[in-house]
Coordinates of C-alpha atoms and ligand atoms in Angstrom, one line a residue:
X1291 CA 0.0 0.0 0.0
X1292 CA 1.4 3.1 -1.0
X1293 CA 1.5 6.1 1.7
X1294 CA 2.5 9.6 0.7
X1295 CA 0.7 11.5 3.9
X1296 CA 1.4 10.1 6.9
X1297 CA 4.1 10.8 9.7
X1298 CA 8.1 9.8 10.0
X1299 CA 10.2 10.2 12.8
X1300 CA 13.7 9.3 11.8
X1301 CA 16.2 8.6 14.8
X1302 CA 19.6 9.8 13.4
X1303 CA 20.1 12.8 11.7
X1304 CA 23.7 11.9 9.8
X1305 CA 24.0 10.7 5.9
X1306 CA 21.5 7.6 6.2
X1307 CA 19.0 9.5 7.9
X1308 CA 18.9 12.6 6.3
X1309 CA 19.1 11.1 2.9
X1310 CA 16.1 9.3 3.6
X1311 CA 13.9 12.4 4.6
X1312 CA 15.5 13.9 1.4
X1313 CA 14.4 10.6 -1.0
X1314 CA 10.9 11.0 0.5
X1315 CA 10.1 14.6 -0.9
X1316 CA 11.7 13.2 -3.7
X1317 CA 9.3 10.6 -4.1
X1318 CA 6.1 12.7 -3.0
X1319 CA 5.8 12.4 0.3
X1320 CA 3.9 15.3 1.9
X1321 CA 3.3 14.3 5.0
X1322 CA 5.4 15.4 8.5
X1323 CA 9.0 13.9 8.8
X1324 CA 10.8 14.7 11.6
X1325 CA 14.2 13.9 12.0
X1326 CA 15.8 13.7 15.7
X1327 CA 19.1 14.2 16.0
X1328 CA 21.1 14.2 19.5
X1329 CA 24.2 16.2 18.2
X1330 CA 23.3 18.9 15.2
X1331 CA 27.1 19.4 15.1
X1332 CA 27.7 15.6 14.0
X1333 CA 31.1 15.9 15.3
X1334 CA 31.1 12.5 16.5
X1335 CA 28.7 11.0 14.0
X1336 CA 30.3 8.3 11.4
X1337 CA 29.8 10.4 8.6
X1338 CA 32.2 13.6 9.4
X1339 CA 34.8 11.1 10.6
X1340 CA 34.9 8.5 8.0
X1341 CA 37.4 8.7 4.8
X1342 CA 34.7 9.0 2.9
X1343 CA 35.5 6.5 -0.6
X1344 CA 33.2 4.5 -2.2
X1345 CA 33.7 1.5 -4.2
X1346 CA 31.9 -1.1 -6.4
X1347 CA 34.2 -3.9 -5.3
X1348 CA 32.1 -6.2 -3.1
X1349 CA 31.3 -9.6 -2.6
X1350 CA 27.3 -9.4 -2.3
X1351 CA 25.5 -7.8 -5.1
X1352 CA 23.1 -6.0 -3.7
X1353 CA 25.7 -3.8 -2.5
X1354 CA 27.5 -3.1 -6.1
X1355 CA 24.2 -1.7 -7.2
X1356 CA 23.7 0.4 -4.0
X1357 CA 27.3 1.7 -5.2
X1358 CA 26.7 2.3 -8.3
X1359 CA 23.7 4.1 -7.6
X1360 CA 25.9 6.3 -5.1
X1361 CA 28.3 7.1 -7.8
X1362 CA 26.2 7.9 -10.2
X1363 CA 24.3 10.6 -7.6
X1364 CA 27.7 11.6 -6.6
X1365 CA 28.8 12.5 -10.5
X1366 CA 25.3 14.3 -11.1
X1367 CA 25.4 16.3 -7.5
X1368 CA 24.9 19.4 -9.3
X1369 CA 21.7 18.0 -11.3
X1370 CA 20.1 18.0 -8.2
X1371 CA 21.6 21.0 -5.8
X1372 CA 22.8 23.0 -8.5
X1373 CA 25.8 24.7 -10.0
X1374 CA 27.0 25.4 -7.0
X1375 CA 26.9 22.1 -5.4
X1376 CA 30.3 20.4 -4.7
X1377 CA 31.2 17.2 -2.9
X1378 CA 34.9 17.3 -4.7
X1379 CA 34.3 13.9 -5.7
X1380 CA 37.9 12.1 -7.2
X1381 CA 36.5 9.5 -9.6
X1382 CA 39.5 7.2 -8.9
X1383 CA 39.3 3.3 -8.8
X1384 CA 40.3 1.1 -5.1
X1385 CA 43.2 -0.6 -6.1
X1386 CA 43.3 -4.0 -4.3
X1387 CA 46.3 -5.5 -3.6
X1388 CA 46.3 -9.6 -4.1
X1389 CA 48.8 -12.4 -3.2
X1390 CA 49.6 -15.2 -6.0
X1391 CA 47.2 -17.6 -4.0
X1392 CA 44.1 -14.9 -4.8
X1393 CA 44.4 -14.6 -8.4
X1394 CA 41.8 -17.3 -9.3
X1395 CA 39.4 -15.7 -6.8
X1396 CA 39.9 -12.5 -7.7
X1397 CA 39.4 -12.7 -11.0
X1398 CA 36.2 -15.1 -10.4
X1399 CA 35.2 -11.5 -8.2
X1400 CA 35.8 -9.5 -10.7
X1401 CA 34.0 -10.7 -13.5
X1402 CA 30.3 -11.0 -10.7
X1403 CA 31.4 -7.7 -10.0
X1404 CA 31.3 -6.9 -13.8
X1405 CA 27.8 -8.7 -14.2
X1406 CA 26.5 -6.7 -11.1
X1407 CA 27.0 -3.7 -13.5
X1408 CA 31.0 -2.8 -11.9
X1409 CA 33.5 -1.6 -14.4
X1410 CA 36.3 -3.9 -12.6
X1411 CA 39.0 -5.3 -13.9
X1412 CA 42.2 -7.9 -13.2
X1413 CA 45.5 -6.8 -13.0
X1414 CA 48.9 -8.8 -13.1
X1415 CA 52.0 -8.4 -10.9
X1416 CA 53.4 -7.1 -14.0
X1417 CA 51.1 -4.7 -15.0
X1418 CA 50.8 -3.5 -11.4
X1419 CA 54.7 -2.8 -11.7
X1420 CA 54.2 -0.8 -15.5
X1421 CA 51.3 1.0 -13.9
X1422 CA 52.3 1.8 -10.6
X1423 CA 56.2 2.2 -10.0
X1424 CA 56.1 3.2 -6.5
X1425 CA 54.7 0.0 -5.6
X1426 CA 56.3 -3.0 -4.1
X1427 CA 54.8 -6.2 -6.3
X1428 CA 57.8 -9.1 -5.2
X1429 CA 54.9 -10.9 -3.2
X1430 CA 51.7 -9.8 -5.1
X1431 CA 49.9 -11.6 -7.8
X1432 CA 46.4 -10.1 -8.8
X1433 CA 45.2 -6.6 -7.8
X1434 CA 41.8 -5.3 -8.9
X1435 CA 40.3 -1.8 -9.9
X1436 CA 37.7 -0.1 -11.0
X1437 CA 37.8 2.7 -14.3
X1438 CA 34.8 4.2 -13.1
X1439 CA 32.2 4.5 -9.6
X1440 CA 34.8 4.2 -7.5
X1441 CA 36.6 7.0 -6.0
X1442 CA 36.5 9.7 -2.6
X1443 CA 34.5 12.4 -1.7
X1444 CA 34.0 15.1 1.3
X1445 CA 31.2 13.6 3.4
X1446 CA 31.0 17.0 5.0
X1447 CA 29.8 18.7 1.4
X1448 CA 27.2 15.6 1.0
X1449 CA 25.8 15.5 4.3
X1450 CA 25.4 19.7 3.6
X1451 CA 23.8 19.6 0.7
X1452 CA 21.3 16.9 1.5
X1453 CA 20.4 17.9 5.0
X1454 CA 20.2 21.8 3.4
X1455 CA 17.7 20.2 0.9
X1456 CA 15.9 18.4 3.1
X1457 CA 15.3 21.3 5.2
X1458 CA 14.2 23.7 2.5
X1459 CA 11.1 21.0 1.9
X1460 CA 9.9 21.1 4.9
X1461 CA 11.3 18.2 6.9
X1462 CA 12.0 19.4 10.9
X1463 CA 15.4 18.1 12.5
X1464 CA 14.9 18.1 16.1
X1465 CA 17.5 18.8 18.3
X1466 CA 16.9 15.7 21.0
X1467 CA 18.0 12.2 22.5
X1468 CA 15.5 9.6 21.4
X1469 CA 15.2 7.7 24.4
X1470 CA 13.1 4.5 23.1
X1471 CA 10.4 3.3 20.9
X1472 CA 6.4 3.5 21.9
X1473 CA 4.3 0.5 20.6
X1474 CA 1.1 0.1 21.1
X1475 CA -0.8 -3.2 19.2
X1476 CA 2.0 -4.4 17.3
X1477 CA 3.0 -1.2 15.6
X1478 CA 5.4 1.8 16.9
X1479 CA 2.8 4.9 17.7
X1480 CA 5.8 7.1 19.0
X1481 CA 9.2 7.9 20.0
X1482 CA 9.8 8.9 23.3
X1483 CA 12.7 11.6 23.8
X1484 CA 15.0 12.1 26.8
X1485 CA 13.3 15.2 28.3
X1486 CA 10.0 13.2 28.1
X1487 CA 8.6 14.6 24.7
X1488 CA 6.7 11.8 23.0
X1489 CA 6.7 12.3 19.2
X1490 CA 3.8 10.5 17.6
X1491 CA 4.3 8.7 14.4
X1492 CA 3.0 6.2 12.0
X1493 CA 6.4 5.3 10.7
X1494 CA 9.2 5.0 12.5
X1495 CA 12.7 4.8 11.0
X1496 CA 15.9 3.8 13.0
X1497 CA 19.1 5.6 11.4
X1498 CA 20.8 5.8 14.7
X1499 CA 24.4 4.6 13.2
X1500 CA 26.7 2.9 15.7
X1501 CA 24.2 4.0 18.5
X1502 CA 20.9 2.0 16.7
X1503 CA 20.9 -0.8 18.8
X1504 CA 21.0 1.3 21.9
X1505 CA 17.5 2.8 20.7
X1506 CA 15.1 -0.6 20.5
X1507 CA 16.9 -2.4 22.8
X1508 CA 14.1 -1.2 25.2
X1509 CA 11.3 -2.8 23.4
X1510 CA 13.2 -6.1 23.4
X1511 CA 15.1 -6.2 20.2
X1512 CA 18.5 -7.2 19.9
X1513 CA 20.1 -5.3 17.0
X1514 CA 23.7 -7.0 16.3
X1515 CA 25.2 -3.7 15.7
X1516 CA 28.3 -2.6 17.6
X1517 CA 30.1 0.1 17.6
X1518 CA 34.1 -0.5 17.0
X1519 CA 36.5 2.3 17.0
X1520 CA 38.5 2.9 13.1
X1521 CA 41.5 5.8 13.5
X1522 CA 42.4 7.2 10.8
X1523 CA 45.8 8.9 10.4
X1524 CA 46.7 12.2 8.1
X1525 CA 50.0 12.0 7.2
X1526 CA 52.8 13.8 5.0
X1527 CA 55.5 11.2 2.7
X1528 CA 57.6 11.9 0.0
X1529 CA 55.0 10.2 -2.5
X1530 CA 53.2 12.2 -5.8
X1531 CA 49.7 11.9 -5.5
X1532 CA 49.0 12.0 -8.9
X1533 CA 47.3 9.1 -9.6
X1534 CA 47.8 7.6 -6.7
X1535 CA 44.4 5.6 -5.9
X1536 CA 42.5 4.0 -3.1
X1537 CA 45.1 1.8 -2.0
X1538 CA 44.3 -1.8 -0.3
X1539 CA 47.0 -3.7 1.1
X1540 CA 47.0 -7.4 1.7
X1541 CA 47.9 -6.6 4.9
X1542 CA 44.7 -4.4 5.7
X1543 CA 46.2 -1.2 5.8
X1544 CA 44.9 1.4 3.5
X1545 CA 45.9 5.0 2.0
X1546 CA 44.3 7.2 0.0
X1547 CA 45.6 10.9 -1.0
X1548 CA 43.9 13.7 0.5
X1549 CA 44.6 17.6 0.6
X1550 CA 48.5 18.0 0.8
X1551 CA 49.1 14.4 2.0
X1552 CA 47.2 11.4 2.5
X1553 CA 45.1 9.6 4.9
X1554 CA 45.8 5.8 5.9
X1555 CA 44.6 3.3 8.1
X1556 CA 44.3 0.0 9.4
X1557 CA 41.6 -2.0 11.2
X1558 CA 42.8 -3.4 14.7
X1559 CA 43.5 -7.1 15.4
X1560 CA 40.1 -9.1 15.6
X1561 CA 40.6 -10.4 19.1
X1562 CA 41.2 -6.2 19.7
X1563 CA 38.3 -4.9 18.5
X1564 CA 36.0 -4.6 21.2
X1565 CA 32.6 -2.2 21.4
X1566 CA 34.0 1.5 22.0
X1567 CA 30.7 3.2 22.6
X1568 CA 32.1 6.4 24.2
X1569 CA 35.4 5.9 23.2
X1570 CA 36.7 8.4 20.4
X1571 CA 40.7 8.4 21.2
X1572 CA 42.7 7.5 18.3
X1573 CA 44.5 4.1 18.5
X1574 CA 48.2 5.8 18.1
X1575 CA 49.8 2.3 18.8
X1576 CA 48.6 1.2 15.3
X1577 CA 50.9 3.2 13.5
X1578 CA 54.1 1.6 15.2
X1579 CA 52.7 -1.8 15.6
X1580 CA 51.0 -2.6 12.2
X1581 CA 50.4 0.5 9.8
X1582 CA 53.6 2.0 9.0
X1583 CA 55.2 -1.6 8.6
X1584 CA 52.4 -2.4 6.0
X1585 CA 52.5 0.3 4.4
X1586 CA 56.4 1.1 4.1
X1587 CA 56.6 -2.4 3.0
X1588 CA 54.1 -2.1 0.6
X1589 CA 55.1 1.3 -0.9
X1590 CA 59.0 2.0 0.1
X1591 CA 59.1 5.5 0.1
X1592 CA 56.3 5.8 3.4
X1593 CA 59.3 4.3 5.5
X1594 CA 59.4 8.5 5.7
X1595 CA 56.2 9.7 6.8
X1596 CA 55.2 12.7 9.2
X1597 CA 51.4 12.3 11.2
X1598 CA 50.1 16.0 10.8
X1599 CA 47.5 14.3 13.3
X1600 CA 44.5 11.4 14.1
X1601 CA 41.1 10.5 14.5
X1602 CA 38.5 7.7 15.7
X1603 CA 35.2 7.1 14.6
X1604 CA 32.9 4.1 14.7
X1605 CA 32.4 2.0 12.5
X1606 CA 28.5 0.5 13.2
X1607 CA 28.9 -3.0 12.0
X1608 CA 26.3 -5.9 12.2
X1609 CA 28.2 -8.9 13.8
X1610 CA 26.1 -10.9 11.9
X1611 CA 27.7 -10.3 8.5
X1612 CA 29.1 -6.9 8.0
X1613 CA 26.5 -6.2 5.5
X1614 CA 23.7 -3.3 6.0
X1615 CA 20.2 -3.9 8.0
X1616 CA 17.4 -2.3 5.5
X1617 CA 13.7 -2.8 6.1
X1618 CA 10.9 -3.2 8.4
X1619 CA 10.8 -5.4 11.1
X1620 CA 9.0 -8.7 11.0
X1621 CA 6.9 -7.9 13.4
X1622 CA 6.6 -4.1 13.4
X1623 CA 5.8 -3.6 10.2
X1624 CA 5.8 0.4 10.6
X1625 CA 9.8 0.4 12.4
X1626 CA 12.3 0.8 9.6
X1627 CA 15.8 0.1 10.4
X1628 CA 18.1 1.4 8.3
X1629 CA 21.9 0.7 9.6
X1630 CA 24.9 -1.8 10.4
X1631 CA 26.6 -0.8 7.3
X1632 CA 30.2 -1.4 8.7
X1633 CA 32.0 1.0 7.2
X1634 CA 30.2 1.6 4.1
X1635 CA 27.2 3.4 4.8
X1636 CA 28.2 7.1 2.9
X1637 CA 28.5 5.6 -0.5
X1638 CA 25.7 3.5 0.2
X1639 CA 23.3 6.7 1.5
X1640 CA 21.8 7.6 -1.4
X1641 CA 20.4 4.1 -2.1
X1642 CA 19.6 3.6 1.0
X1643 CA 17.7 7.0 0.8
X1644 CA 15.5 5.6 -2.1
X1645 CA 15.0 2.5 -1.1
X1646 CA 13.6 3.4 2.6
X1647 CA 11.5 5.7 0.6
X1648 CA 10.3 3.5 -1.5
X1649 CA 9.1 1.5 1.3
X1650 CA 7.4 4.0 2.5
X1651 CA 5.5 6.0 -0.5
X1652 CA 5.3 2.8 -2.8
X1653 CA 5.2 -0.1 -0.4
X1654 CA 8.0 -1.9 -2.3
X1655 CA 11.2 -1.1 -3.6
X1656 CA 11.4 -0.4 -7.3
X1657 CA 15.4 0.9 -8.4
X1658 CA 16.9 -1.4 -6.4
X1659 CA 16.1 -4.4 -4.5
X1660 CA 17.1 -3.9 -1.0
X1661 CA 15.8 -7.1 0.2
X1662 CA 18.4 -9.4 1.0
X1663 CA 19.5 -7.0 3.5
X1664 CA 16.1 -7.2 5.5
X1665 CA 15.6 -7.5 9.3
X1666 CA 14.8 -11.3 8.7
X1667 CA 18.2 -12.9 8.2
X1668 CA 18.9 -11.1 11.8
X1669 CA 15.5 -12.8 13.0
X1670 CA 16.8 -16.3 11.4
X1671 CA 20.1 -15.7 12.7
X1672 CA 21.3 -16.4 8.4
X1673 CA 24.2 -13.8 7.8
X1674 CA 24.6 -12.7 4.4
X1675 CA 28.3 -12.6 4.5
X1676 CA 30.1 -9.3 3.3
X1677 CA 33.7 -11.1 2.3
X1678 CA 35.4 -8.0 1.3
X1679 CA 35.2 -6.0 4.5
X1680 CA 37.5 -3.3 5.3
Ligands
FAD2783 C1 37.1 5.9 10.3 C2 36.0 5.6 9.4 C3 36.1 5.5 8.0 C4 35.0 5.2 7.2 N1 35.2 5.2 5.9 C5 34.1 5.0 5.1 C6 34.2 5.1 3.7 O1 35.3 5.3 3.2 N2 33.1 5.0 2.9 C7 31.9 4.7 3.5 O2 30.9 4.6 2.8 N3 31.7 4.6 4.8 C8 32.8 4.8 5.6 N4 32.7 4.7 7.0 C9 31.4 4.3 7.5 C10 30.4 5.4 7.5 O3 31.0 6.5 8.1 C11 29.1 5.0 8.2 O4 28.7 3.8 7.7 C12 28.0 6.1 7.9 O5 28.5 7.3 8.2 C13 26.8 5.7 8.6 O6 25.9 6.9 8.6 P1 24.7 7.0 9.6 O7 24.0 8.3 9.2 O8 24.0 5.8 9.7 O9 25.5 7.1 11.0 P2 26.2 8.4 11.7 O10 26.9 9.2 10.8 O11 26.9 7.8 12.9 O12 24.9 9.1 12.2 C14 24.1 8.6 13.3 C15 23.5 9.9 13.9 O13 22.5 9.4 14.9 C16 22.6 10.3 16.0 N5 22.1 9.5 17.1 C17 22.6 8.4 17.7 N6 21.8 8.0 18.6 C18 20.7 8.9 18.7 C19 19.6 8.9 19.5 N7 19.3 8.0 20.4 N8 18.7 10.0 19.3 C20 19.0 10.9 18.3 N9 20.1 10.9 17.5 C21 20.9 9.8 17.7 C22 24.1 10.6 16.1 O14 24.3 11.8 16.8 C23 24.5 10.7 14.7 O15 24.6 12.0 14.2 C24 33.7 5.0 7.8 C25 33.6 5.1 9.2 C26 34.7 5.4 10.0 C27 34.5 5.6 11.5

């Protein structure tokens, strides 16, 4: 059933959240969406701390086409917020790094990747030395990129423009704490904020990032999000950034150019990795213990790099399977989640956006289907596993 008129309260005022309120003008809503957000400056939200890239090399489908998608809104940003809109989005492929036992897989990736509508492509040692000189190939033997959809952005810009838009058509961010969920026969009727406000709703959408499981947990629902700390580190090196791409180590580090240097990081050691709810100081000992290693080995000429400085964020990832939780619940049909993205929930905003709002006005989703990433596999306890995870 189709519903253009009725109420939203979305929890989480960040990129997933406001790029829902945004798709639902888009697609006719008219009714009142209010959007409740704890801290209007966002400076701890995922989106302003994240290294904002986007890339169509995935292992589950679904989540090619939600890039794609993203490029393709990210390319067009001024045919929807005009001349002046400007995310500074570098269309520049991931380049991901492979040892000689990966080639047979990677390549098997690559070409699902292709039919999933990806422009990758397969790259030998050899070619990776002809393209990229700077880069240490002795133990590599396959490394995969992308010629287009793939690339960075300033999440900042994005988040900006959308919220700006959003605003300007009528949807109300509230400055407030959602506290939990009301129900009332089976369906949420409200949201309950901390200084006691009850906001009634029909719909209810839960966009509440790394925090999102914190918000139902009080009607009995056990969201497998957690929140685990990423620090990201700006550094200076000796190294042209022309050209220089997305880069993915087989080690798990990571660098990317940005401004006058680049940005690099490295996710910490699994049995290290606990919930840091609270907890935004950088992880410094990285750098020493894995990072720099990883990376000077990788590309020689970071054994000289300067740290200008760091940050944490949280990554919000579903233990379940690293993969996003879109749709209603099974047995709320008006509660909307829309989060556990781990680590790639900017570049996958915008389809998120549309599809949560296609839910809404059209009762089904029409560009893209978002279903295999539905509450029920959580319910069932059947991850669909996310194998390149970051
Ligand atoms: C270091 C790092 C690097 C990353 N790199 C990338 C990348 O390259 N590409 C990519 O796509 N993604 C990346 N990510 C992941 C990405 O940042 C997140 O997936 C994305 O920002 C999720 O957006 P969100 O709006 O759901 O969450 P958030 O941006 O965290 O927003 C959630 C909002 O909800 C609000 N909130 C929480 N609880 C409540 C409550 N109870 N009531 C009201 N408001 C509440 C918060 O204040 C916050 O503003 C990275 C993340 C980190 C930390």
């Amino acid at each position: 059933m189709a519903h253009t008129s009725q109420s939203v309260v979305i929890i989480g005022g960040a990129i997933v959240g406001s790029s829902i309120a945004y798709f639902l003008r888009e697609l006719g809503f008219s009714g009142k969406i209010s959007v409740v957000e704890s801290d209007p400056t966002y400076q701890q939200s995922s989106t302003a701390l994240s290294a904002a890239a986007i890339r169509t090399q995935f292992g589950t489908p679904v989540n090619i086409r939600m890039s794609v998608f993203g490029a393709h809104f990210f390319r067009t940003i001024k045919d929807r917020f005009g001349e002046r809109a400007d995310i500074g989005f570098v269309e520049r492929g991931y380049l991901i790094l492979g040892g000689p036992e990966a080639v047979e897989v990677r390549r098997a990736a690559a070409q699902m990747q292709r039919q999933e509508g990806a422009d990758v492509t397969a790259l030998t040692a050899e070619e990776l030395a002809q393209h990229f000189p700077w880069l240490n190939v002795e133990d590599l033997g396959v490394a995969t990129t992308a010629w287009r959809d793939e690339g960075w952005f300033d999440a900042w810009s994005l988040l900006s423009l959308i919220r700006t838009a959003a605003r300007e058509r009528g949807v109300s961010y509230i400055k407030g704490r959602a506290e939990h969920v009301v129900l009332s026969g089976g369906r949420v009727v409200g949201v309950k904020l901390s200084d006691g406000t009850q906001i009634p709703t029909d719909w209810c959408v839960n966009a509440a990032g790394a925090a999102s499981a914190s918000v139902v947990r009080g009607i009995g629902i056990a969201l497998p999000v957690s929140a685990r700390k990423r620090t990201v580190f700006n550094i200076k090196a000796p190294l042209t950034r022309d050209g220089f791409p997305m880069l993915f180590d087989t080690s798990g580090a990571w660098i990317r150019p940005e401004g006058e240097g680049f940005i690099c990081g490295i996710a910490p050691p699994e049995h290290n990795d606990p919930d840091a709810t609270g907890d935004y100081e950088p992880a410094h000992e990285l750098l020493e213990e894995m990072l720099w290693p990883a990376l000077a080995h990788r590309v020689p000429a970071l054994e000289q790099l300067r740290v200008e400085r760091a940050w944490a964020g949280h990554y919000e990832v579903n233990t379940l399977d690293h993969n996003g939780i879109i749709g209603p619940h099974d047995e709320i049909p008006n509660l909307i989640f829309a989060t556990g993205f781990s680590g790639h929930g900017v570049m996958h905003a915008p389809a998120t956006g549309r599809g949560v709002a296609e839910l809404i006005t059209r009762g089904q989703y029409v560009e893209i289907d978002l279903s295999p990433l539905g509450f029920g596999r959580v319910r069932t306890g059947t991850p669909l596993h996310e194998t390149v995870v970051y």
